[in-house]
Short mmCIF file of N, CA and C in Angstrom, two decimals:
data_model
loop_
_atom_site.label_atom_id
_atom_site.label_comp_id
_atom_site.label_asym_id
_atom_site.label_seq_id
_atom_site.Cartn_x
_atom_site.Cartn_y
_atom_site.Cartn_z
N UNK A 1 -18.13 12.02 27.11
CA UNK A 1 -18.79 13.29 26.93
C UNK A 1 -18.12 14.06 25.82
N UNK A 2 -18.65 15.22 25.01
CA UNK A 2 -18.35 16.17 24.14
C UNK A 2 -18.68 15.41 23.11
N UNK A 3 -18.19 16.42 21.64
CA UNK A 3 -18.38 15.73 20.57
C UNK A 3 -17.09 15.04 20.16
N UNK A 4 -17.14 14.76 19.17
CA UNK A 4 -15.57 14.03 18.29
C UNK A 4 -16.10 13.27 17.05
N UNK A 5 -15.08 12.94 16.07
CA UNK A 5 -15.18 11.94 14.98
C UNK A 5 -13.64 11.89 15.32
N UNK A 6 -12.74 10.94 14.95
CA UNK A 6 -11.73 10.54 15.22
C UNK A 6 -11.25 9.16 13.82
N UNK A 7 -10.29 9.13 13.82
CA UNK A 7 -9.99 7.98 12.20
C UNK A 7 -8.33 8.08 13.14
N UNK A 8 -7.69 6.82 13.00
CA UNK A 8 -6.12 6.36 13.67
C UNK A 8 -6.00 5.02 12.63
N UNK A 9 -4.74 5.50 12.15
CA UNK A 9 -4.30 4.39 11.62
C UNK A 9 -2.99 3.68 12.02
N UNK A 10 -3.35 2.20 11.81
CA UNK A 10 -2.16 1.42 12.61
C UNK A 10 -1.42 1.00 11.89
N UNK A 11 0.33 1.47 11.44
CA UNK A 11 0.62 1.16 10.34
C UNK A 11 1.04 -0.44 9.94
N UNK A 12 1.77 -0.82 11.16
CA UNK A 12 2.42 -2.26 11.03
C UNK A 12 1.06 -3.29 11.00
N UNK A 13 -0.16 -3.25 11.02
CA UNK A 13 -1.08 -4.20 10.21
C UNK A 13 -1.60 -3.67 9.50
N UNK A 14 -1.59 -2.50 8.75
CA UNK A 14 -2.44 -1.83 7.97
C UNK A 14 -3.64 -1.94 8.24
N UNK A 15 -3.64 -1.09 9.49
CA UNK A 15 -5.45 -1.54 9.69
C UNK A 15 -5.91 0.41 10.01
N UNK A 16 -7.04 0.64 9.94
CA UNK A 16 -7.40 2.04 10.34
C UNK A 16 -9.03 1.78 11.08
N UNK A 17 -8.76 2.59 12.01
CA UNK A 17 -9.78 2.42 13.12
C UNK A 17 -10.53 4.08 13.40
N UNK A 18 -11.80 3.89 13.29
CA UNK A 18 -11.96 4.99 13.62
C UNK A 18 -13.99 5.04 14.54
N UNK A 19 -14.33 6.33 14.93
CA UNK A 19 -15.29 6.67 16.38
C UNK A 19 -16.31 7.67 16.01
N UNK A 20 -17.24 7.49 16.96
CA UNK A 20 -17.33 8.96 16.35
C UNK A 20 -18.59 9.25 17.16
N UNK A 21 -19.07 10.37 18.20
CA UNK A 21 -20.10 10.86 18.77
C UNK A 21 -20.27 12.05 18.53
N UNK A 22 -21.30 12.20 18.22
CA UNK A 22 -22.09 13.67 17.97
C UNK A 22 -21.49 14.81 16.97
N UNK A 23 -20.48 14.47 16.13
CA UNK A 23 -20.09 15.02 15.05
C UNK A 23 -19.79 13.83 13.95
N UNK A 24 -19.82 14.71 12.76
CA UNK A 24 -20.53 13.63 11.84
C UNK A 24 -19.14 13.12 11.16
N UNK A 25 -19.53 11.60 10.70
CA UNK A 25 -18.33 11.07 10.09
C UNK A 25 -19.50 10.04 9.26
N UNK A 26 -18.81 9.94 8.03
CA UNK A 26 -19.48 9.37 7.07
C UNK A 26 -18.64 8.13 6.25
N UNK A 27 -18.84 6.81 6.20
CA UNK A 27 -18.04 6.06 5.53
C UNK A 27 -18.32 5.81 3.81
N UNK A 28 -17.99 6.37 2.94
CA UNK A 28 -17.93 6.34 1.76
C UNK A 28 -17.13 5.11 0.78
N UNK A 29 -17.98 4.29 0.15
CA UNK A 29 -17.67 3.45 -0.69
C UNK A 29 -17.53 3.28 -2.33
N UNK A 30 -16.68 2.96 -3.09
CA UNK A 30 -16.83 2.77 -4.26
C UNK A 30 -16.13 1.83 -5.39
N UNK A 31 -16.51 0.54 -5.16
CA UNK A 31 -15.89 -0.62 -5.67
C UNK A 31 -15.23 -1.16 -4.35
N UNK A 32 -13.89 -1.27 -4.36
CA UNK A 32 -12.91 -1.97 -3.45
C UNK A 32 -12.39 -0.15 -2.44
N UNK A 33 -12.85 0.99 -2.52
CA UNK A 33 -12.14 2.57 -2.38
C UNK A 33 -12.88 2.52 -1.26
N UNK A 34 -12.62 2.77 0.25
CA UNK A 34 -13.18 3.57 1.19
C UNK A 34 -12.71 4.88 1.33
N UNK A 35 -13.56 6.20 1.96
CA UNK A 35 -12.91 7.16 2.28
C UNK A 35 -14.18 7.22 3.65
N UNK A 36 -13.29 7.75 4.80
CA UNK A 36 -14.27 8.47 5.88
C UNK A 36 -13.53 9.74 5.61
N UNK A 37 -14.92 10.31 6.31
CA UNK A 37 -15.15 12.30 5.97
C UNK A 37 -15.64 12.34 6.56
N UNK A 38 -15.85 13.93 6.90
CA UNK A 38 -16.67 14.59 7.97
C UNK A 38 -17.80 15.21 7.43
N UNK A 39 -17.27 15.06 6.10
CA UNK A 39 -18.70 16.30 5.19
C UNK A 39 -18.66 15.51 3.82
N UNK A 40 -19.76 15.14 3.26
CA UNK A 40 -20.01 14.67 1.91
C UNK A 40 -19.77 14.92 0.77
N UNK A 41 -19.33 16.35 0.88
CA UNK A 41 -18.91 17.08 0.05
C UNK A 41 -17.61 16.77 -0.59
N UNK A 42 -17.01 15.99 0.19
CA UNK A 42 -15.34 15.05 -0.18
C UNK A 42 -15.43 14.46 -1.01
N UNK A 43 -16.66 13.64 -1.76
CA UNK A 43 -16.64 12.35 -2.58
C UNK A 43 -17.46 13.06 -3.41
N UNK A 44 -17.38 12.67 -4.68
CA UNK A 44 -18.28 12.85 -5.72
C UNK A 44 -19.86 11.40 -5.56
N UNK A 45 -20.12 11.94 -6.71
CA UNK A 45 -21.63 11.40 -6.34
C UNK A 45 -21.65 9.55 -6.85
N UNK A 46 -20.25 9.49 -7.48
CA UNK A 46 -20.29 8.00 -7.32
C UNK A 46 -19.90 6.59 -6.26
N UNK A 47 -19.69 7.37 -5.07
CA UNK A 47 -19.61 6.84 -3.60
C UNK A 47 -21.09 6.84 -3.33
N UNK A 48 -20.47 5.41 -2.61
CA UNK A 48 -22.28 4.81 -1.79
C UNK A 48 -21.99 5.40 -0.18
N UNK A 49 -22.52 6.28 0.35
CA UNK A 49 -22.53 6.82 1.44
C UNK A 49 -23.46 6.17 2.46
N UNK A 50 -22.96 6.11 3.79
CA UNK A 50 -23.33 5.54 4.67
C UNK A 50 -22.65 6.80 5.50
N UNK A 51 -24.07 7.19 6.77
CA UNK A 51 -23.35 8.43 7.92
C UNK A 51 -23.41 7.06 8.76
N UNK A 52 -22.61 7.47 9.57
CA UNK A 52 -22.63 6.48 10.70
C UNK A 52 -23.01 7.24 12.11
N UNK A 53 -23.84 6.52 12.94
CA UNK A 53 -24.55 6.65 14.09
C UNK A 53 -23.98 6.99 15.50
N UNK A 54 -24.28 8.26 16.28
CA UNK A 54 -23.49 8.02 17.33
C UNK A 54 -23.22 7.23 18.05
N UNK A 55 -22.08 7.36 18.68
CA UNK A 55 -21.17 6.36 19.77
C UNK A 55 -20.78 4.96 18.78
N UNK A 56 -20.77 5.05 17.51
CA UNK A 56 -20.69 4.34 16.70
C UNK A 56 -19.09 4.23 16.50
N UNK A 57 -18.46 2.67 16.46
CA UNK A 57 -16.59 2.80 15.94
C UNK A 57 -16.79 1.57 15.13
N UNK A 58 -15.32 1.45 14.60
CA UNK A 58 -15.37 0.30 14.04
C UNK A 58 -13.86 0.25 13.40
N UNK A 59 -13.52 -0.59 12.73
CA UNK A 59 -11.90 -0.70 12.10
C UNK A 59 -12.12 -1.31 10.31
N UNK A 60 -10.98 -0.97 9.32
CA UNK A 60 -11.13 -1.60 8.27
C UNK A 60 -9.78 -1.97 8.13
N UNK A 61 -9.52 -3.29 7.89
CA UNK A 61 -8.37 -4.01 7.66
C UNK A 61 -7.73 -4.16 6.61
N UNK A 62 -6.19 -4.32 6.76
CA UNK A 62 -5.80 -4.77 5.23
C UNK A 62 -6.18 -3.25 4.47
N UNK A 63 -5.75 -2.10 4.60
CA UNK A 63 -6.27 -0.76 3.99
C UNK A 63 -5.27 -1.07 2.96
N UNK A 64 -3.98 -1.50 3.25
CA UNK A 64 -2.67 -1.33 1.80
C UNK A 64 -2.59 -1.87 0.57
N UNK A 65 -2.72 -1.24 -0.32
CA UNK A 65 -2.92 -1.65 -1.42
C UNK A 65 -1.41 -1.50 -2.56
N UNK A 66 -1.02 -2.80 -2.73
CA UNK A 66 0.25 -2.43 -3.44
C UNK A 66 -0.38 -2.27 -5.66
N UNK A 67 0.38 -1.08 -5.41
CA UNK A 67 0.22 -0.85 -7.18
C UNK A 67 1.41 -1.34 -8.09
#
């Protein structure tokens, strides 16, 4: 019950997991770049946006990127 969007990251596999019911969370793409947000307004207009659906979770692996 209630609302939430929620994002947890796990550091020792570099993985980030995140949820989300009835408040909005949006997964934003651009090349190899994810960002989740709560508002669209975070990314400029060259992210491929996807809102994601309630009661909707999921995880992205391997987030670390060495420079």
């Amino acid at each position: 019950q209630g609302s939430f969007a929620i994002v947890m990251i796990e550091n020792t596999s570099n993985s980030l997991y995140f949820a989300r019911n009835k408040s909005p969370l949006y997964l934003c793409k651009k090349g190899q770049d994810y960002v989740l947000c709560s508002d669209v307004a975070c990314v400029n207009s060259k992210y491929e946006i996807f809102a994601l659906q309630d009661n909707y979770y999921g995880m992205l692996d391997n987030i670390a990127k060495n420079h």
